[in-house]
mmCIF file of C-alpha atoms in Angstrom:
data_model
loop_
_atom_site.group_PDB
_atom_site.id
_atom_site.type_symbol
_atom_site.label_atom_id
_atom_site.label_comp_id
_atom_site.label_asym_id
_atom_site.label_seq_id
_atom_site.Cartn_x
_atom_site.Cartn_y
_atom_site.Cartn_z
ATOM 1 C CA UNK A 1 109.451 146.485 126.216
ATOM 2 C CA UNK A 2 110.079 148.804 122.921
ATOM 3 C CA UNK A 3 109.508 151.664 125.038
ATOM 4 C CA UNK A 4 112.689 150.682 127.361
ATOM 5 C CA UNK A 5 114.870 150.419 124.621
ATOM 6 C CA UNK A 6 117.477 152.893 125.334
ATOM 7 C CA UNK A 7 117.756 152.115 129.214
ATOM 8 C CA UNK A 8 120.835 150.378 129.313
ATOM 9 C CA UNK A 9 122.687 152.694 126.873
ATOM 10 C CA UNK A 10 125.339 155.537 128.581
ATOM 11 C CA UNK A 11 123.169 158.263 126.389
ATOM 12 C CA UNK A 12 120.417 157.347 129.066
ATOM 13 C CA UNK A 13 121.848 157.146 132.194
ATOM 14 C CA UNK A 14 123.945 160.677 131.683
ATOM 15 C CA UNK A 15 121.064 162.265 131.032
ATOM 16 C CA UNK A 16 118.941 160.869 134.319
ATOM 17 C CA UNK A 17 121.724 161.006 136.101
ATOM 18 C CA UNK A 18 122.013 164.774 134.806
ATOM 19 C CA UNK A 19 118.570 165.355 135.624
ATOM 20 C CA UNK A 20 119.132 164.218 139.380
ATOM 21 C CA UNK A 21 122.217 166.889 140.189
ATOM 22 C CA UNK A 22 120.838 169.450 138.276
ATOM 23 C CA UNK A 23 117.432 169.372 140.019
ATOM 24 C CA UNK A 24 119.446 168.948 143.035
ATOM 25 C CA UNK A 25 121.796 171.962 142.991
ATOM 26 C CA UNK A 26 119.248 174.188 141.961
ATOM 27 C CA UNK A 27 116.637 173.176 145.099
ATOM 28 C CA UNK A 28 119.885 173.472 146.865
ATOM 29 C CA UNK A 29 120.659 177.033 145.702
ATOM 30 C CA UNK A 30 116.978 178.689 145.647
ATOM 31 C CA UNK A 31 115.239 176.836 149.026
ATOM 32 C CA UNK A 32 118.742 178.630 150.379
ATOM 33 C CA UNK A 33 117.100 182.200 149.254
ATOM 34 C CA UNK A 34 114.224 181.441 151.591
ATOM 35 C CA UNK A 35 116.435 181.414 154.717
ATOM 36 C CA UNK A 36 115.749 184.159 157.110
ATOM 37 C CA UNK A 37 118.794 184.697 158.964
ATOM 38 C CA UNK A 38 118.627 187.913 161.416
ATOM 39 C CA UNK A 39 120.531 191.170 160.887
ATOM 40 C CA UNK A 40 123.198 191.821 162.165
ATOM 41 C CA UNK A 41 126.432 194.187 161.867
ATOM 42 C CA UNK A 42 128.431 193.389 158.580
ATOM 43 C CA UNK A 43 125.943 190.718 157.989
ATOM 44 C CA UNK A 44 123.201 190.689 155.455
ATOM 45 C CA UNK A 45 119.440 192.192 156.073
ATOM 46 C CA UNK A 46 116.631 189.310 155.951
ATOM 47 C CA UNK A 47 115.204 188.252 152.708
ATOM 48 C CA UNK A 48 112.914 189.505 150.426
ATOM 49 C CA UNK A 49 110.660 188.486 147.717
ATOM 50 C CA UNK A 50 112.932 190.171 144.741
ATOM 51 C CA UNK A 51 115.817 188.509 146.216
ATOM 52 C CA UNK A 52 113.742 185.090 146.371
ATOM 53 C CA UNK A 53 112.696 185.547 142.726
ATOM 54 C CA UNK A 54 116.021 186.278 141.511
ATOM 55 C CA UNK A 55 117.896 183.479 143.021
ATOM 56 C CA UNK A 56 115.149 180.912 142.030
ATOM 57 C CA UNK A 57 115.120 182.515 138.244
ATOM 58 C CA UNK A 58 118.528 182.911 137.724
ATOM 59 C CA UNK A 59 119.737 179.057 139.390
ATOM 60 C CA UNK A 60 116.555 177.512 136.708
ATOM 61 C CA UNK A 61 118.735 179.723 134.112
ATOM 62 C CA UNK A 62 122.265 178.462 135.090
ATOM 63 C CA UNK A 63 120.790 174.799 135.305
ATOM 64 C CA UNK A 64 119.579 174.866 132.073
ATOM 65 C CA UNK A 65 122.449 176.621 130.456
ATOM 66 C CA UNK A 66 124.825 173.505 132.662
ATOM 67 C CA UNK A 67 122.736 170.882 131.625
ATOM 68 C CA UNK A 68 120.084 171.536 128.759
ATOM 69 C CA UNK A 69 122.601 169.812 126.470
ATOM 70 C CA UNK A 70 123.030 166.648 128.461
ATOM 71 C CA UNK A 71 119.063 166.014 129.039
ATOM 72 C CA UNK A 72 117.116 168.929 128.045
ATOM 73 C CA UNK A 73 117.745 170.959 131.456
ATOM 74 C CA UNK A 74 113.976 169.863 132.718
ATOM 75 C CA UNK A 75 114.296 170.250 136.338
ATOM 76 C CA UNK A 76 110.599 169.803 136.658
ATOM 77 C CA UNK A 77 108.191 167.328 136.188
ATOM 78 C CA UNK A 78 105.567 169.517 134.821
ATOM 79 C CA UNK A 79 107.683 170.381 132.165
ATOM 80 C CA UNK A 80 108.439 166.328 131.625
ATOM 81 C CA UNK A 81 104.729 165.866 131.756
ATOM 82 C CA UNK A 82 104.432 168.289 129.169
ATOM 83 C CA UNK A 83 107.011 166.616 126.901
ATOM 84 C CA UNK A 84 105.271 163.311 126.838
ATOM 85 C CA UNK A 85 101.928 164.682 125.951
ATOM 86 C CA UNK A 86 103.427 166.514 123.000
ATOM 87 C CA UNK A 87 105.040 163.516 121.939
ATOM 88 C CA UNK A 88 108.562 164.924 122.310
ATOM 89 C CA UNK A 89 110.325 162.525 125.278
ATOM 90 C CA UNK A 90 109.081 158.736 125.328
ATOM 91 C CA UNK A 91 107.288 157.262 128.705
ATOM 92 C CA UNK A 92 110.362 155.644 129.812
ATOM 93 C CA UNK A 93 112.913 158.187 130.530
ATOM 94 C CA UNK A 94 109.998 160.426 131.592
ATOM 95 C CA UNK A 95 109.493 157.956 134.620
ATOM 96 C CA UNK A 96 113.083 157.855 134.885
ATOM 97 C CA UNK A 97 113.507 161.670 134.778
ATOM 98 C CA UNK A 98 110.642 162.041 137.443
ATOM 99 C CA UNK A 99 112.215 159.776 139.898
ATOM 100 C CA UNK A 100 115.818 161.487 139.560
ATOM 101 C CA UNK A 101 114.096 165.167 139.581
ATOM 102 C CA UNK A 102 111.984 163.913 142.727
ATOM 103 C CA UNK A 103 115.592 162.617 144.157
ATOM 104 C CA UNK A 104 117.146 165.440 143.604
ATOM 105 C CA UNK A 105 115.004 167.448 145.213
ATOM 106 C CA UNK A 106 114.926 165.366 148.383
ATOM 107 C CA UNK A 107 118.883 165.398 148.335
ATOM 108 C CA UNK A 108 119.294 169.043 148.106
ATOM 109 C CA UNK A 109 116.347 170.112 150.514
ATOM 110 C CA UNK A 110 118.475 167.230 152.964
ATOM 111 C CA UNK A 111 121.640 169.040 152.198
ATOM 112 C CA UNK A 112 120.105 172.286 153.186
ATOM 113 C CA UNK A 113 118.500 171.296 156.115
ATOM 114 C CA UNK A 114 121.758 169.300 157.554
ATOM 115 C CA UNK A 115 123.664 173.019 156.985
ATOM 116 C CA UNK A 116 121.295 175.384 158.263
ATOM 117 C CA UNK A 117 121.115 175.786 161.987
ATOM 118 C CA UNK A 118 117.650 174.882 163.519
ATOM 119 C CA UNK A 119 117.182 178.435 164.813
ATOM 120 C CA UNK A 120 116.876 179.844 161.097
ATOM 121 C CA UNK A 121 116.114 177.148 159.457
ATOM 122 C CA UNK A 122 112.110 177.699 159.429
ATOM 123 C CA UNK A 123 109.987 175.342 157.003
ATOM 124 C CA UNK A 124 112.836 175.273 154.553
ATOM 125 C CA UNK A 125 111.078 176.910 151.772
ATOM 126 C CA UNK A 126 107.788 174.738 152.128
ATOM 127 C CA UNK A 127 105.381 175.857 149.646
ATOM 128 C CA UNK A 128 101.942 177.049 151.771
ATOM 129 C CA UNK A 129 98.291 178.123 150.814
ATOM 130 C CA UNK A 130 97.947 181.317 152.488
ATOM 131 C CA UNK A 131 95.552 181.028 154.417
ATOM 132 C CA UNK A 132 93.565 183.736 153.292
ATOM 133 C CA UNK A 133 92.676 182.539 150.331
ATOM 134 C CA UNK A 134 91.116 179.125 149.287
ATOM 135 C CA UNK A 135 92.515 176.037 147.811
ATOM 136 C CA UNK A 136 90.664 176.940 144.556
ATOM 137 C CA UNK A 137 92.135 179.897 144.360
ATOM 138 C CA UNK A 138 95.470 178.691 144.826
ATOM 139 C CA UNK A 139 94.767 176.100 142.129
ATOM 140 C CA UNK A 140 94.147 179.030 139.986
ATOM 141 C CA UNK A 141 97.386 180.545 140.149
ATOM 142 C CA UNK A 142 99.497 177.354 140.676
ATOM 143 C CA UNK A 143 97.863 176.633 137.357
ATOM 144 C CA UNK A 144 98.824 180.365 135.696
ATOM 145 C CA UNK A 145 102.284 180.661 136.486
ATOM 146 C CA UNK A 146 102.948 177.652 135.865
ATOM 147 C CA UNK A 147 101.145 177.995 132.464
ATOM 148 C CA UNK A 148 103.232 181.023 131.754
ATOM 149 C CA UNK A 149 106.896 178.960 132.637
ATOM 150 C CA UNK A 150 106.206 175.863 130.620
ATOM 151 C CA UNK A 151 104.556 178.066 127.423
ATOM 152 C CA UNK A 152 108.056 179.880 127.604
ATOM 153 C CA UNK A 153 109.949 176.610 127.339
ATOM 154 C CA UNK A 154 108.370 175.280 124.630
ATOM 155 C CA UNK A 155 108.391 178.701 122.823
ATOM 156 C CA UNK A 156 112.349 179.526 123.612
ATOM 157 C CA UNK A 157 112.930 176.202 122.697
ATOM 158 C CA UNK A 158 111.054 175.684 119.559
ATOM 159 C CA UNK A 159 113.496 174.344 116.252
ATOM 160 C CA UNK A 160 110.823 175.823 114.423
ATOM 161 C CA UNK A 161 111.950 179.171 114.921
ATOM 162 C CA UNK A 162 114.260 181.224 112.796
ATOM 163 C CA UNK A 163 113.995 184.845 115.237
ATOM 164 C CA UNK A 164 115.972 184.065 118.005
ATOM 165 C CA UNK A 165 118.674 185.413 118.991
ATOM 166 C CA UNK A 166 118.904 185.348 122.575
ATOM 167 C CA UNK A 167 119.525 182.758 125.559
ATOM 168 C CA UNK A 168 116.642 180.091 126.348
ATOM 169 C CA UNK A 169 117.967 179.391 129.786
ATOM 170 C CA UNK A 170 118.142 183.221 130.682
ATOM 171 C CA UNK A 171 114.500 183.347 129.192
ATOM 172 C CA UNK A 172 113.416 180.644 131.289
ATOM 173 C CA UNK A 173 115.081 181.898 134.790
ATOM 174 C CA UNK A 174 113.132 185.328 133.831
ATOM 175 C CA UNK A 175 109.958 183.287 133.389
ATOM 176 C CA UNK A 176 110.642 181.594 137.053
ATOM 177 C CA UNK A 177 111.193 185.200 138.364
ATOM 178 C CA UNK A 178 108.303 186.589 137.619
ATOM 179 C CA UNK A 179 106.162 183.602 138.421
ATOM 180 C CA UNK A 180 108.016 183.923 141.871
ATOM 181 C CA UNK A 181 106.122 187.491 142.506
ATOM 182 C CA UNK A 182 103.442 185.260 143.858
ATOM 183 C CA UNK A 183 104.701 183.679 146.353
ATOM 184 C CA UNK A 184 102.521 185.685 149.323
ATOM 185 C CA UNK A 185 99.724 183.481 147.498
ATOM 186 C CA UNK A 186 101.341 179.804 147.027
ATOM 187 C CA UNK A 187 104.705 180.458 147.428
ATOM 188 C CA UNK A 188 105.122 180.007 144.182
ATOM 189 C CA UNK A 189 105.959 176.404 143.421
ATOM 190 C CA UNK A 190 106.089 175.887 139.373
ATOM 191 C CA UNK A 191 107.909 172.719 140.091
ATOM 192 C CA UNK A 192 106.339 169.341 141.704
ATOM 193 C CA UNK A 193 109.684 168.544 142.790
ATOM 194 C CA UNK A 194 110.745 171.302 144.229
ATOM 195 C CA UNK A 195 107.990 171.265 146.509
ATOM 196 C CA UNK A 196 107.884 167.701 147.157
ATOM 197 C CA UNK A 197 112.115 168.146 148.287
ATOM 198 C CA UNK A 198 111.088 170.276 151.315
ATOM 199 C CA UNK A 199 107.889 168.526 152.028
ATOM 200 C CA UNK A 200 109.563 165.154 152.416
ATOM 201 C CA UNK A 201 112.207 166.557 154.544
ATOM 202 C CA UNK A 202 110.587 168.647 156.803
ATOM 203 C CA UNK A 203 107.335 166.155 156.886
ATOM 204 C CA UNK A 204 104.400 169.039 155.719
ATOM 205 C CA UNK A 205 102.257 167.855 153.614
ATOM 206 C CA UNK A 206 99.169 170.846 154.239
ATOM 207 C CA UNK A 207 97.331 171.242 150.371
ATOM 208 C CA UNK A 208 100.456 169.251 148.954
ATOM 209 C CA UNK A 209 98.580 167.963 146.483
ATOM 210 C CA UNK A 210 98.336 171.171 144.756
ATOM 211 C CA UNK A 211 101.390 171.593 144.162
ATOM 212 C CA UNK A 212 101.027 169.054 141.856
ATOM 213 C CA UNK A 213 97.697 168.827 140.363
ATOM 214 C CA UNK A 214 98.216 172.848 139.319
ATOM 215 C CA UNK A 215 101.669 172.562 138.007
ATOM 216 C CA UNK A 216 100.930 169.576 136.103
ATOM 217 C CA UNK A 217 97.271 171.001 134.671
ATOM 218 C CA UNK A 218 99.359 174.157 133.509
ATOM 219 C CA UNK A 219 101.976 172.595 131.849
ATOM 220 C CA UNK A 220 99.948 170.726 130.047
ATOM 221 C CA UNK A 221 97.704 173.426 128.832
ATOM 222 C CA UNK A 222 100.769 175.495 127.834
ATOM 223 C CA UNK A 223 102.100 172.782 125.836
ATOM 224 C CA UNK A 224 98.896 171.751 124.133
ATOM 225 C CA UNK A 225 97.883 175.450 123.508
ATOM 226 C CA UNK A 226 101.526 176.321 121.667
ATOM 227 C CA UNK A 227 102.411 172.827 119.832
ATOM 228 C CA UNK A 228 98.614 171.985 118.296
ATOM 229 C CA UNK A 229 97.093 175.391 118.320
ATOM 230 C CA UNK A 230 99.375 178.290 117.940
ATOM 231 C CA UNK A 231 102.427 176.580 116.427
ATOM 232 C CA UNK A 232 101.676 173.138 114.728
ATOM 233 C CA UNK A 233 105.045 171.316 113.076
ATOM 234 C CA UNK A 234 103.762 171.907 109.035
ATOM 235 C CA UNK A 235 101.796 169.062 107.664
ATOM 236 C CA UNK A 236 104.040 167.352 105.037
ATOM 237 C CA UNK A 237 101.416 167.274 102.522
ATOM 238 C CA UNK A 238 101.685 164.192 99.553
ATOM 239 C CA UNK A 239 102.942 165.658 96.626
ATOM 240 C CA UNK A 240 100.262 165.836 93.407
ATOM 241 C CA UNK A 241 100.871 165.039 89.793
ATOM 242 C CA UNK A 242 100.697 168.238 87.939
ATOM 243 C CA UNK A 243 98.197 168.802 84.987
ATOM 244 C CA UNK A 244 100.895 168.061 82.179
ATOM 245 C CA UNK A 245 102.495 165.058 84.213
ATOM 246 C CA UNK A 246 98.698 163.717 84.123
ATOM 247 C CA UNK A 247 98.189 164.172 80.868
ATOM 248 C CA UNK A 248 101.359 162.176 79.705
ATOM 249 C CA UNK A 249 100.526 159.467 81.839
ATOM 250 C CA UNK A 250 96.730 159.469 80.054
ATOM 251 C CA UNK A 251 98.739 159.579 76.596
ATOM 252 C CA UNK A 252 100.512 156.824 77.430
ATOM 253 C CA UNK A 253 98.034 154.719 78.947
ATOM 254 C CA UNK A 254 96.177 155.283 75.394
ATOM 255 C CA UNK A 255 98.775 154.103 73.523
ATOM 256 C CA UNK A 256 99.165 151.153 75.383
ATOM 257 C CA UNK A 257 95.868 149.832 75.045
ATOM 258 C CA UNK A 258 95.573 151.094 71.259
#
């Protein structure tokens, strides 16, 4: 019962509740990006994958910027996974913060779905295993860009570090972007919940469990690899006596017992 604490404080509840509509806009915004509506005069040519990147980066980047300071701006269960194993968020609000993300994601792929007429609608951004390639592969790069996201958090958003000078949300969205390039493999998921949104709404569930198992495998990695191995917190070390603070404590010792 320690663990659950905090639940009934306002503190809490702001920052689920935070984690909810941010997840929420931003599946919202970017499944929006993957809508193929047809060309027409005045009217916008179809999508394409450095459009898709960009709206998915920079929505992660305006989320985070929104809401970082309200609940840490996760949006994504891999990176809540990661904060648990590195000791940094506590079990409780990380199965609160998974249920709001998942419920967010849900809300906005629903919200997208109810606007979008069924002629262009398509699979709603569904994240698919191409089918030329196997599920291990697609393990394999679910796993690396989501590696590559998640080692970018924690290193944007290390206290540790004195060199930066620059936005961690903007850093972030870039680090979505580029992970986005692969979408003709995966489509690019990063995110358990933003895949799970669509999936629920639209009822596919083909390979869905790698769009968790990867994301949450990389994350953890990432974190593991920066906090134990390539940027440890310093070891507060237990101050020693120094040789002349010894030696007065010998001298007195002597006198005592002399």
């Amino acid at each position: 019962m320690v663990a659950f604490k905090g639940v009934c404080t306002k503190p809490f509840w702001r920052a689920v509740s935070a984690e909810f509509l941010a997840t929420l806009i931003f599946v919202l915004l970017s499944l929006g990006s993957t809508i193929s509506w047809p060309a027409s005069e005045g009217s916008a040519s179809p999508v394409n994958l450095v459009l898709i990147s960009l709206c998915f980066g920079l929505s992660i980047a305006t989320m985070v910027q929104c809401f970082g300071h309200i609940s840490g701006g996760h949006l994504n269960p891999a990176v809540t996974v990661a904060m648990v194993v590195t000791r940094k968020l506590s079990l409780a609000k990380a199965t609160f913060y998974l249920s709001a993300q998942c419920l967010g994601a849900i809300a906005g792929a629903g919200i997208l779905y109810l606007v979008t007429p069924s002629s262009v609608r398509g699979g709603l951004g569904v994240t698919m295993v191409n089918s030329n390639i196997t599920v291990g592969h697609a393990l394999v790069v679910e796993t690396v860009i989501t590696f590559e996201l998640i080692f970018t958090v924690f290193a944007t958003c290390d206290p540790k570090r004195t060199d930066q000078n620059g936005s961690a949300g903007l850093a972030i969205g870039l680090s979505v972007a580029i992970g986005h390039f692969f979408v003709p493999y995966t489509g690019a998921s990063m995110n358990p919940a933003r895949s799970f949104g669509p999936a629920v709404i639209t009822n596919s569930w083909d390979n869905h469990w790698v769009y968790w198992v990867a994301p949450l495998l990389g994350g953890v990695l990432a974190a593991a690899l920066y906090e134990y191995l390539f940027c440890p917190n310093p070891v507060t070390k237990k101050p020693h006596m120094n040789f002349y603070f010894k030696k007065e404590l010998e001298c007195t010792a002597f006198a005592l017992h002399n």
